[in-house]
Short mmCIF file of C-alpha atoms and ligand atoms in Angstrom, two decimals:
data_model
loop_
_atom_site.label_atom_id
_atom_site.label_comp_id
_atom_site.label_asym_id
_atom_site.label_seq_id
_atom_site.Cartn_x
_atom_site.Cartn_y
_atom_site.Cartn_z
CA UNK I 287 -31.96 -7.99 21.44
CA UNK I 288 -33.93 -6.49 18.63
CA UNK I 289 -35.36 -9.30 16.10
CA UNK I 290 -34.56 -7.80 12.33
CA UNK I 291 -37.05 -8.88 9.99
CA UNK I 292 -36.56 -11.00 6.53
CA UNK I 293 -38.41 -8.06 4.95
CA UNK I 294 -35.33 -5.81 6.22
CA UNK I 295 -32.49 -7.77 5.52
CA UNK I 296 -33.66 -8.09 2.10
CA UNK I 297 -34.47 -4.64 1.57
CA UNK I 298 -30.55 -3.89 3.14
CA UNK I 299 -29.50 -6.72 0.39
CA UNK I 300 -31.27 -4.30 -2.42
CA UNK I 301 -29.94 -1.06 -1.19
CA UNK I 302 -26.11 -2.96 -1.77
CA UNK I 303 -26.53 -3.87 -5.09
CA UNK I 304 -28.02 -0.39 -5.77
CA UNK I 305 -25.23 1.69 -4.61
CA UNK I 306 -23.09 -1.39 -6.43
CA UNK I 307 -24.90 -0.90 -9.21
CA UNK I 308 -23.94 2.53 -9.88
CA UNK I 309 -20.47 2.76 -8.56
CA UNK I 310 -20.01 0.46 -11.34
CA UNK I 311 -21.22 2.49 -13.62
CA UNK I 312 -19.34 5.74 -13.04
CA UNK I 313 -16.13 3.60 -12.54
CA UNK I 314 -13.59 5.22 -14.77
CA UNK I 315 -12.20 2.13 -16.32
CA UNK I 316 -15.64 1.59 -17.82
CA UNK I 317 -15.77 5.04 -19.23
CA UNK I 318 -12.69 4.04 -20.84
CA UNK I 319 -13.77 0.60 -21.74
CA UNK I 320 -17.07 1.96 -23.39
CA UNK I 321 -15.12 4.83 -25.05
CA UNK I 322 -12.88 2.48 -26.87
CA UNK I 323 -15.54 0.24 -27.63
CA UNK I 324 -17.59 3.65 -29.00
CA UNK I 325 -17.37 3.43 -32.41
CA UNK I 326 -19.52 0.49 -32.12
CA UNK I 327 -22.76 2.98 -31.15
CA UNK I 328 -24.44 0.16 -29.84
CA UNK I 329 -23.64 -0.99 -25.99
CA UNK I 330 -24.39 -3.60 -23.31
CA UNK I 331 -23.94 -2.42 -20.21
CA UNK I 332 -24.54 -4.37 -16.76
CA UNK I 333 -27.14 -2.59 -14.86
CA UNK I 334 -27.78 -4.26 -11.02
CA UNK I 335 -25.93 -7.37 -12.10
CA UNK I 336 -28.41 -7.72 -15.59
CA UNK I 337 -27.18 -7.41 -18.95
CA UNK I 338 -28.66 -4.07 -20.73
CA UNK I 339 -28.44 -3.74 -24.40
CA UNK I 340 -28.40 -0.17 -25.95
CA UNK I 341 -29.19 0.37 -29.28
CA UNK I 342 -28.20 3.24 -30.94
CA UNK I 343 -30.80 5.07 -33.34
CA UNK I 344 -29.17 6.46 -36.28
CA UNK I 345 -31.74 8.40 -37.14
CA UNK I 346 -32.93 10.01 -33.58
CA UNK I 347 -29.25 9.78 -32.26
CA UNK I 348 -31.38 8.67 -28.95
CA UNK I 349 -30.51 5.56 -27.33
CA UNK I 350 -32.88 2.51 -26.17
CA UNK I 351 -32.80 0.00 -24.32
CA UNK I 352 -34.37 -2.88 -23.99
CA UNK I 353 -34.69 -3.37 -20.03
CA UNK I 354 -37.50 -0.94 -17.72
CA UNK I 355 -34.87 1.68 -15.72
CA UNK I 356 -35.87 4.29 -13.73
CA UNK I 357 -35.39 7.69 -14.87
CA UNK I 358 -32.61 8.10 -12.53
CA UNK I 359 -30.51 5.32 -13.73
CA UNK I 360 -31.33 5.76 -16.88
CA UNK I 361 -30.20 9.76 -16.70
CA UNK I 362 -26.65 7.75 -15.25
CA UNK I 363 -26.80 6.09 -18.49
CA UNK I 364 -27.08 8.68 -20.77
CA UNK I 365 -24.67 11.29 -19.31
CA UNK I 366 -22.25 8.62 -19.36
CA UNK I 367 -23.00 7.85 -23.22
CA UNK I 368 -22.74 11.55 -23.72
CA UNK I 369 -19.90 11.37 -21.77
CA UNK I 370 -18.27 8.91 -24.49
CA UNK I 371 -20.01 10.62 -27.41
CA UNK I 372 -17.60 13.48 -26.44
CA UNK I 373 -14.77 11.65 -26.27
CA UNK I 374 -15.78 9.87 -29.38
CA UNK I 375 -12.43 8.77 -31.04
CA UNK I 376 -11.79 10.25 -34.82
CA UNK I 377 -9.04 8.44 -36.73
CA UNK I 378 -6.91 10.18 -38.96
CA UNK I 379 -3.89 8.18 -41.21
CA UNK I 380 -0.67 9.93 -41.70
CA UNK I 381 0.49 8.58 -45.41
CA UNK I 382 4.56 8.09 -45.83
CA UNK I 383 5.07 7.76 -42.19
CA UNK I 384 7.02 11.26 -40.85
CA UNK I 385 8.03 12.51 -43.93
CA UNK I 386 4.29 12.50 -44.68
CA UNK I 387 3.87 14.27 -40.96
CA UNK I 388 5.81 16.77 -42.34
CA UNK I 389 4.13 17.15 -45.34
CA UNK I 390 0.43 17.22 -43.72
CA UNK I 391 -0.18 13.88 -45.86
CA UNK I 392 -3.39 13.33 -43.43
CA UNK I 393 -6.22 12.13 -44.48
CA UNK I 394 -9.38 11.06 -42.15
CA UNK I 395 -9.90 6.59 -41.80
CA UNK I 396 -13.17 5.67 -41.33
CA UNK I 397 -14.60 1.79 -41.24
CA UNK I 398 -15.17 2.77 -44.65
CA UNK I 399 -11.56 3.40 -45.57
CA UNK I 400 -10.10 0.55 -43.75
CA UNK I 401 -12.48 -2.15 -44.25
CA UNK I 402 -11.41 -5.15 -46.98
CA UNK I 403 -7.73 -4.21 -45.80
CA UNK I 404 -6.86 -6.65 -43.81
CA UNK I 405 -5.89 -8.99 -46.19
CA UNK I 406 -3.84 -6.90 -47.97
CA UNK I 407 0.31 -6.89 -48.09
CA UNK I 408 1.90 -3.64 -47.97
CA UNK I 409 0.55 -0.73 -46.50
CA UNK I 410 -2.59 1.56 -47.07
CA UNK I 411 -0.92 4.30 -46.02
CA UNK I 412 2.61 3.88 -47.92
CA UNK I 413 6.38 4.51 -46.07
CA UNK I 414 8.69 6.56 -46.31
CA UNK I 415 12.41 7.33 -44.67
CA UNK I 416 12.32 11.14 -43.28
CA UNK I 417 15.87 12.44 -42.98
CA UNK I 418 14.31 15.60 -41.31
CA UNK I 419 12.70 14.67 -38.92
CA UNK I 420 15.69 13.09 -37.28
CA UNK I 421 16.56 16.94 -36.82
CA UNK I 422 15.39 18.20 -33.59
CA UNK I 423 13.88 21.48 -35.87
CA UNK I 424 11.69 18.68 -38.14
CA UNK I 425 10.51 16.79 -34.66
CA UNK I 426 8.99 20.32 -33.26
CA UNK I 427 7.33 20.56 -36.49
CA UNK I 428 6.06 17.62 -36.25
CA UNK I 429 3.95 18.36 -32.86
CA UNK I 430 3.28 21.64 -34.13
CA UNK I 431 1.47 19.71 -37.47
CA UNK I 432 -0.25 17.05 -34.90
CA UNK I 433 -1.45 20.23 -32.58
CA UNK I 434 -2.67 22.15 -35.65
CA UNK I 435 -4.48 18.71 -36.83
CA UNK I 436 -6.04 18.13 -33.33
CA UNK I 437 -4.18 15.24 -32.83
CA UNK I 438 -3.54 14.15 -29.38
CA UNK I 439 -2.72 11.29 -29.56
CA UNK I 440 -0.54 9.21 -32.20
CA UNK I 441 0.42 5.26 -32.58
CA UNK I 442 3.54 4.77 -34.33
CA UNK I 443 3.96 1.34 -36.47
CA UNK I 444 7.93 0.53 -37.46
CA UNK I 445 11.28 -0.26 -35.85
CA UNK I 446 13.74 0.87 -33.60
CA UNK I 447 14.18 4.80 -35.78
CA UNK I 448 10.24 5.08 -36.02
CA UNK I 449 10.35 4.38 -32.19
CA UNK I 450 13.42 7.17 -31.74
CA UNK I 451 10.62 9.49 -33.14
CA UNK I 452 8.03 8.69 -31.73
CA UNK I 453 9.79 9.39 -28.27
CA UNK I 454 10.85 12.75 -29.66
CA UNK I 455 7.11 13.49 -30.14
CA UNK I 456 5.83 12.40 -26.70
CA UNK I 457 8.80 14.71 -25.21
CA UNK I 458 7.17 17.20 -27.24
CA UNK I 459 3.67 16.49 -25.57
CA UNK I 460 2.26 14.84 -28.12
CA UNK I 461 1.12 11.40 -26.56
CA UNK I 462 2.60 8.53 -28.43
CA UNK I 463 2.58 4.80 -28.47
CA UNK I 464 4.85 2.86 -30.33
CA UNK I 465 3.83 -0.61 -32.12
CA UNK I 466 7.01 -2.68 -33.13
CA UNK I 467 6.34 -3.82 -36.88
CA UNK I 468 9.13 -4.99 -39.13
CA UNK I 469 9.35 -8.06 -40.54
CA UNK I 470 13.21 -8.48 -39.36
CA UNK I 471 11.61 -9.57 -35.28
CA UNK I 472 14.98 -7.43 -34.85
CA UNK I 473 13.04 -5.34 -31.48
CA UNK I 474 14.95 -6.39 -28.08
CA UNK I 475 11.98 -5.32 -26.17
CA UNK I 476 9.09 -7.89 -27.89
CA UNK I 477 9.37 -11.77 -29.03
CA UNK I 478 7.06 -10.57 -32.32
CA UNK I 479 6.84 -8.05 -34.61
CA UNK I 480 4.19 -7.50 -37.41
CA UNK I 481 4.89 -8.90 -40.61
CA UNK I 482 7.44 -11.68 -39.26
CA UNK I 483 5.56 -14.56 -39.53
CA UNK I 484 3.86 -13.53 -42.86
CA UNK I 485 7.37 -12.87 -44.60
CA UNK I 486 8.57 -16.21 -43.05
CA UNK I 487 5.96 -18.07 -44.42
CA UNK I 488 6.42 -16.43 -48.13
CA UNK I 489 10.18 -17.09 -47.90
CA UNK I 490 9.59 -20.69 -46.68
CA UNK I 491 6.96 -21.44 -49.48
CA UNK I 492 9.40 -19.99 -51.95
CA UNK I 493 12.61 -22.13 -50.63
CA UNK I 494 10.53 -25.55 -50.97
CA UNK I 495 10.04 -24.73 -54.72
CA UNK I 496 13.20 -23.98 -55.57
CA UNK I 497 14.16 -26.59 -53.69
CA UNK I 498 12.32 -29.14 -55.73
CA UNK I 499 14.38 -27.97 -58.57
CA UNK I 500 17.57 -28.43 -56.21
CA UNK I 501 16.72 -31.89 -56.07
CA UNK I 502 15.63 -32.65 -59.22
CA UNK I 503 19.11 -31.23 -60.67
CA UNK I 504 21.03 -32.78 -57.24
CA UNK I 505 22.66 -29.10 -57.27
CA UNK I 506 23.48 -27.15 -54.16
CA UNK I 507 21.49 -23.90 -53.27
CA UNK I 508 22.07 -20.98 -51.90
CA UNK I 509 18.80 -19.16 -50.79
CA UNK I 510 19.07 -15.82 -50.17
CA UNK I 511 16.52 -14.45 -47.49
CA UNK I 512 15.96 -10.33 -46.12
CA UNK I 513 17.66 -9.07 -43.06
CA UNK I 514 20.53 -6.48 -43.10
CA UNK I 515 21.50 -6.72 -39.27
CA UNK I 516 19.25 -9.59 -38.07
CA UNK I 517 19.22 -13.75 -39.23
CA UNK I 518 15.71 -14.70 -37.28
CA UNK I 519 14.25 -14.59 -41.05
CA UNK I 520 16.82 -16.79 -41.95
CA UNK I 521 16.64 -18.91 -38.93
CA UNK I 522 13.13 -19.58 -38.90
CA UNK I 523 13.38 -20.32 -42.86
CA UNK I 524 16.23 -22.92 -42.55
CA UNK I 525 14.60 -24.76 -39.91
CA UNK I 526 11.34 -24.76 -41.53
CA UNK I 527 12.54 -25.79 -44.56
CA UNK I 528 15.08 -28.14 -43.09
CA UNK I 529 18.25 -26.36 -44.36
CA UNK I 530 22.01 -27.97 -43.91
CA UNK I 531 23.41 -24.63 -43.47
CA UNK I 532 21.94 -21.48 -41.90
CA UNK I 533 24.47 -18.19 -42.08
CA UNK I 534 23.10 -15.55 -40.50
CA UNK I 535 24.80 -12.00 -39.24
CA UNK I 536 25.34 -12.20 -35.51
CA UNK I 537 27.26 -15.42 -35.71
CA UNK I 538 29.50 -14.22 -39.05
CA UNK I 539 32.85 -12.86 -38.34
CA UNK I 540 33.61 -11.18 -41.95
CA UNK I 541 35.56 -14.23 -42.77
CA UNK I 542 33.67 -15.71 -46.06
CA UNK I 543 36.59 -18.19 -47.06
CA UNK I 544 36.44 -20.02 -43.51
CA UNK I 545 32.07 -20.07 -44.12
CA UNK I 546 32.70 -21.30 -47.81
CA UNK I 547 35.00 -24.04 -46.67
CA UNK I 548 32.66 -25.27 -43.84
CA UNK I 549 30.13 -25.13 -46.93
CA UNK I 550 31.65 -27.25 -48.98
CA UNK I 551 33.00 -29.94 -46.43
CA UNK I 552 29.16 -30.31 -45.18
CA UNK I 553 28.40 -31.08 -48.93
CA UNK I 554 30.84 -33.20 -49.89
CA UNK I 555 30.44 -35.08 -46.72
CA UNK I 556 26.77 -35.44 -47.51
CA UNK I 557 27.56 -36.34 -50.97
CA UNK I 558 29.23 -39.28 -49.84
CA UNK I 559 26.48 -40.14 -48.03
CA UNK I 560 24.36 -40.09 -51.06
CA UNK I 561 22.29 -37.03 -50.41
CA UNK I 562 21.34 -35.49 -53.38
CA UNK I 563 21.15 -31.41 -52.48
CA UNK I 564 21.95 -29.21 -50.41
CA UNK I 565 20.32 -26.25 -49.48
CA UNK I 566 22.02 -23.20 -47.68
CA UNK I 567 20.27 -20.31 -45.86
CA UNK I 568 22.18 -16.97 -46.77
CA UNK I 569 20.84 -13.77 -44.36
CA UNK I 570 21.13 -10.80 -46.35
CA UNK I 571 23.63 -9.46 -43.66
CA UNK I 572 26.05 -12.15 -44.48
CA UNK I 573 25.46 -11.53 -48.17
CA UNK I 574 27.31 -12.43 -51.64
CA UNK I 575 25.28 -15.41 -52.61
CA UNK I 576 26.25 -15.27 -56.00
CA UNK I 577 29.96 -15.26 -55.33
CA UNK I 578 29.77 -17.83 -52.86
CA UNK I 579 27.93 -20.29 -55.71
CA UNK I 580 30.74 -19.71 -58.09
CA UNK I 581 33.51 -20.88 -55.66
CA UNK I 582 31.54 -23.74 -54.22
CA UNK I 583 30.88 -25.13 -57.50
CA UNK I 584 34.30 -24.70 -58.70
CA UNK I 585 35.75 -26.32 -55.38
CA UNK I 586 33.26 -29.00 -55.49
CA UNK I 587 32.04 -29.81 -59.15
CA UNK I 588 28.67 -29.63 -58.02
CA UNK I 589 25.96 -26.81 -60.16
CA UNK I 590 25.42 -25.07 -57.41
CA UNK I 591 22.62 -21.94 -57.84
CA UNK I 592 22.36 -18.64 -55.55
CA UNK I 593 18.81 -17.18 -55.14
CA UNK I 594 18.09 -13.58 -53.97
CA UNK I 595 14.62 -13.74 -52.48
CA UNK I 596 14.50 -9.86 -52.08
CA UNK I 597 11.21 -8.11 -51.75
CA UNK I 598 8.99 -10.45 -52.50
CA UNK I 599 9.60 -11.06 -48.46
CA UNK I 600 7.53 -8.16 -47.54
CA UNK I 601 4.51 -8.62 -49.55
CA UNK I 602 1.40 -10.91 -49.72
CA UNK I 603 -1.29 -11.52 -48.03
CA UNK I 604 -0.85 -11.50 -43.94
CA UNK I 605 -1.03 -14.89 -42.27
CA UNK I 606 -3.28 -15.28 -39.55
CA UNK I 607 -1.29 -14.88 -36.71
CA UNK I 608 -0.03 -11.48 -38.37
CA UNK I 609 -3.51 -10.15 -38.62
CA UNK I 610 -4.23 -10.95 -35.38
CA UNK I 611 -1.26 -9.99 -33.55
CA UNK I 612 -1.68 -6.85 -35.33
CA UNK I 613 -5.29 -6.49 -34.41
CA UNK I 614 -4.48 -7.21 -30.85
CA UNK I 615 -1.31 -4.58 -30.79
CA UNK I 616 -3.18 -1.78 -32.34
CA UNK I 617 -6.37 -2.07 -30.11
CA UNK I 618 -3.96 -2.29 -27.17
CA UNK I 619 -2.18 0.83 -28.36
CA UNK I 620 -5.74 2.26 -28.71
CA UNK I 621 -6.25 1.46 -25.24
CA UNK I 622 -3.50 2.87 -23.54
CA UNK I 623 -3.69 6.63 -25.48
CA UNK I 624 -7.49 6.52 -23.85
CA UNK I 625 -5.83 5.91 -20.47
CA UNK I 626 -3.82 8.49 -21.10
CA UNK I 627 -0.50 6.94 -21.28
CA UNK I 628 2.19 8.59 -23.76
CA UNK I 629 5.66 7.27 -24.31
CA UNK I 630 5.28 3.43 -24.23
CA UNK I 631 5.57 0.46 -26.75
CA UNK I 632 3.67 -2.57 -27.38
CA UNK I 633 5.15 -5.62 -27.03
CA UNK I 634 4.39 -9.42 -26.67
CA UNK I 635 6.32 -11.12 -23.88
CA UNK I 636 5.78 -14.53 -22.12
CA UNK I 637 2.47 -15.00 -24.29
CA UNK I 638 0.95 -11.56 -23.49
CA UNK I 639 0.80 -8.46 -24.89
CA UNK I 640 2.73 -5.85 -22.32
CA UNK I 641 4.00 -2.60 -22.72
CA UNK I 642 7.17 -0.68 -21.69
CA UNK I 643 8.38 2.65 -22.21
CA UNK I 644 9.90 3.17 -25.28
CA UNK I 645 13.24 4.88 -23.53
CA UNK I 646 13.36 1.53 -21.76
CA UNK I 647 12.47 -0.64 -25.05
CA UNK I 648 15.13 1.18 -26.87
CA UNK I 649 18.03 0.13 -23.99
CA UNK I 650 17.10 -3.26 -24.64
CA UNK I 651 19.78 -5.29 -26.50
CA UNK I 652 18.52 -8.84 -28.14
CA UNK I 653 20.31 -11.78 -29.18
CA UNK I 654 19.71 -14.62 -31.13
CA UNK I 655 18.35 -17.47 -29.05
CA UNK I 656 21.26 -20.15 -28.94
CA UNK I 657 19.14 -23.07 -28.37
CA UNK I 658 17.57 -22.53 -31.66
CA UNK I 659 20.13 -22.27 -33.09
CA UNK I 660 22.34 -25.25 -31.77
CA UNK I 661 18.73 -27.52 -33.17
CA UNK I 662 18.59 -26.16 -36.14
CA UNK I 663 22.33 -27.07 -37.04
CA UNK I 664 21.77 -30.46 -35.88
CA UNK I 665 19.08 -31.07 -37.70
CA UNK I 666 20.94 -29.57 -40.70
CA UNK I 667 23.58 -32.12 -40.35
O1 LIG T 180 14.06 -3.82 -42.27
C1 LIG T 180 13.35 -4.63 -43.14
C2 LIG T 180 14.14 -4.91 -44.37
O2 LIG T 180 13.38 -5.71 -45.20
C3 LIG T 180 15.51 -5.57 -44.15
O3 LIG T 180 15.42 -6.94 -43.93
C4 LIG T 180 16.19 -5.22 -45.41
O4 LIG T 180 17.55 -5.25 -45.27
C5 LIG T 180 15.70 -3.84 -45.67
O5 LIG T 180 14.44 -3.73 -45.07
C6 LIG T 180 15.60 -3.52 -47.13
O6 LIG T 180 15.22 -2.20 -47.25
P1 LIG T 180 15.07 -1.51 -48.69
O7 LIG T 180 13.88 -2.15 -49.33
O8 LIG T 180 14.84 -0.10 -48.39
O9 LIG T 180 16.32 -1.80 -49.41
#
């Protein structure tokens, strides 16, 4: 048999990790990865399983790097940095959400424009309903404004009607993602939403003052907290704030007099028990706090004050779990229109961000997790 020499085996090893070497750099994902990442300028790529650094020379527009290449693979290189320099992503906002669409309210966002935003409440680039644009005329307008713009693709930020357009659009061939942000967590097809936690948070803050005053004035208070068709805000605030009664929509059957009665046994009960306030969780959905203090305090004889949190709820500075959710959500959006997807929605399931098609996010029914609720009863009682 022939003998193979060290001197060939190794030179076999090299010739592996060449033709490695490269493959990895004209994999597609990377393109991807390193388009994304292109705003940056500057890169580090792996070259034959060593970190290269790129620097990008704002001046020359010429790359260097700071590792000997050959001119071959350092042709590779550049084509493939021209490659992402072509595909370099512009960012354009679109103010007042569709209505705004329709309008051509688009303006260019730069690092410039967005930076020292994300500690700011409320939106940069304002909302709006759009009553058109449910209108099947005002969608193919819509693509026909995102075509004329050069927009190809589009990430949509809202609930479950932002999403029903944003489908519309990617029917149209305009590729769309969809990010779920509301601060009502009332999207079946994600466990968060941008701008829960941070409106939980303000509510909660807000609740422990007043009740302060509750117990300083041993009155009963009703706390009125946002969501139309969804309690998780008002959930989440009753536990947190240790609440002895949470209404919330899904479980209310339109009959007030049977809640108000429960209401008032609970405080009487704890009354007896020398407990000096009571505080009660009201979801917007449920409603009528101020009623509902009249006729417990007459029934009771105890001052007993309603609250109407209102919009306070959506404002403030983001917590940090908000901002970096959001962060998370929007890169991933980012990600997927560079893969070419169109049609899907972000989500975060299990402890992962996933996506789903939107048709299939929209099917998607939620309900309020019982559990939770069954605790934070009993440890309302
Ligand atoms: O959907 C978010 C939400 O804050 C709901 O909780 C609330 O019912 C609704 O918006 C209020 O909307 P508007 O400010 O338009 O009255």
């Amino acid at each position: 048999m022939k003998k193979i020499s060290i001197r060939r085996i190794f030179s076999l090893i090299l010739i592996v990790f060449v033709i490695g070497g490269v493959l990895y750099i004209n994999s597609p994902r990377y393109i991807i990865k390193r388009t994304v990442m292109w705003y940056e300028r500057d890169f580090t790529i792996p070259v034959f399983c060593k970190k290269v650094r790129f620097e990008y020379d704002r001046k020359t527009g010429n790359y260097t790097g700071k590792f000997k290449i050959s001119e071959h693979q350092s042709e590779k290189i550049i084509e493939k940095l021209d490659y992402c320099k072509e595909r370099g992503l512009k960012v354009k906002g679109i103010r007042k959400g569709y209505n705004g669409l329709l309008n051509e309210d688009i303006i260019d966002l730069t690092p410039t424009e967005t930076a020292d935003t994300i500690f700011r409440g409320g939106t940069i680039l304002f909302t709006a309903r759009c009553e058109e644009f449910k209108t099947e005329e005002g969608q193919k307008r819509g693509a026909e404004i995102c075509k004329a713009h050069g927009i190809d693709g589009l990430v949509v930020i809202g609930g479950d009607g932002s999403f029903q357009g944003a489908k519309k659009l990617a029917a149209l061939g305009i590729n769309t993602i969809a990010v779920p942000g509301t601060i009502d967590l009332d999207i079946a097809c994600t466990e968060y939403t941008i701008g829960f936690d941070t409106a939980v948070n303000t509510a909660m803050e807000a609740i422990d003052k007043i009740r302060d005053t509750s117990t300083s004035h041993e009155r009963c208070s009703i706390v009125e907290v946002m969501g139309r068709g969804a309690g998780y805000i008002a959930l989440w605030c009753g536990m947190a704030t240790g609440a002895e009664d949470i209404l919330i929509p899904e479980s209310f059957d339109g009959n007030l007099p049977k809640v108000e009665q429960q209401i008032i046994e609970h405080l009487l009960r704890n009354r007896a028990k020398g407990k000096t306030h009571h505080m009660v969780i009201n979801a917007e959905g449920v409603g009528h706090s101020y009623s509902m203090a009249k006729r417990i305090e007459s029934a009771t004889g105890i001052e007993t004050r309603a609250t109407i949190l209102g919009h306070m709820q959506r404002g403030g500075s983001p917590t940090a779990k908000d901002r970096v959710y959001a962060s998370m959500m929007g890169a991933y959006a980012v990600d997927l229109l560079c893969a070419g997807k169109t049609n899907r929605v972000v989500g975060y399931q299990n402890g992962r961000f996933m996506d789903m098609d939107i048709d299939e996010g929209l099917a998607m029914t939620k309900d309020i997790d019982e559990y939770q609720l069954q605790i934070a009863h009993l440890l309302g009682k």
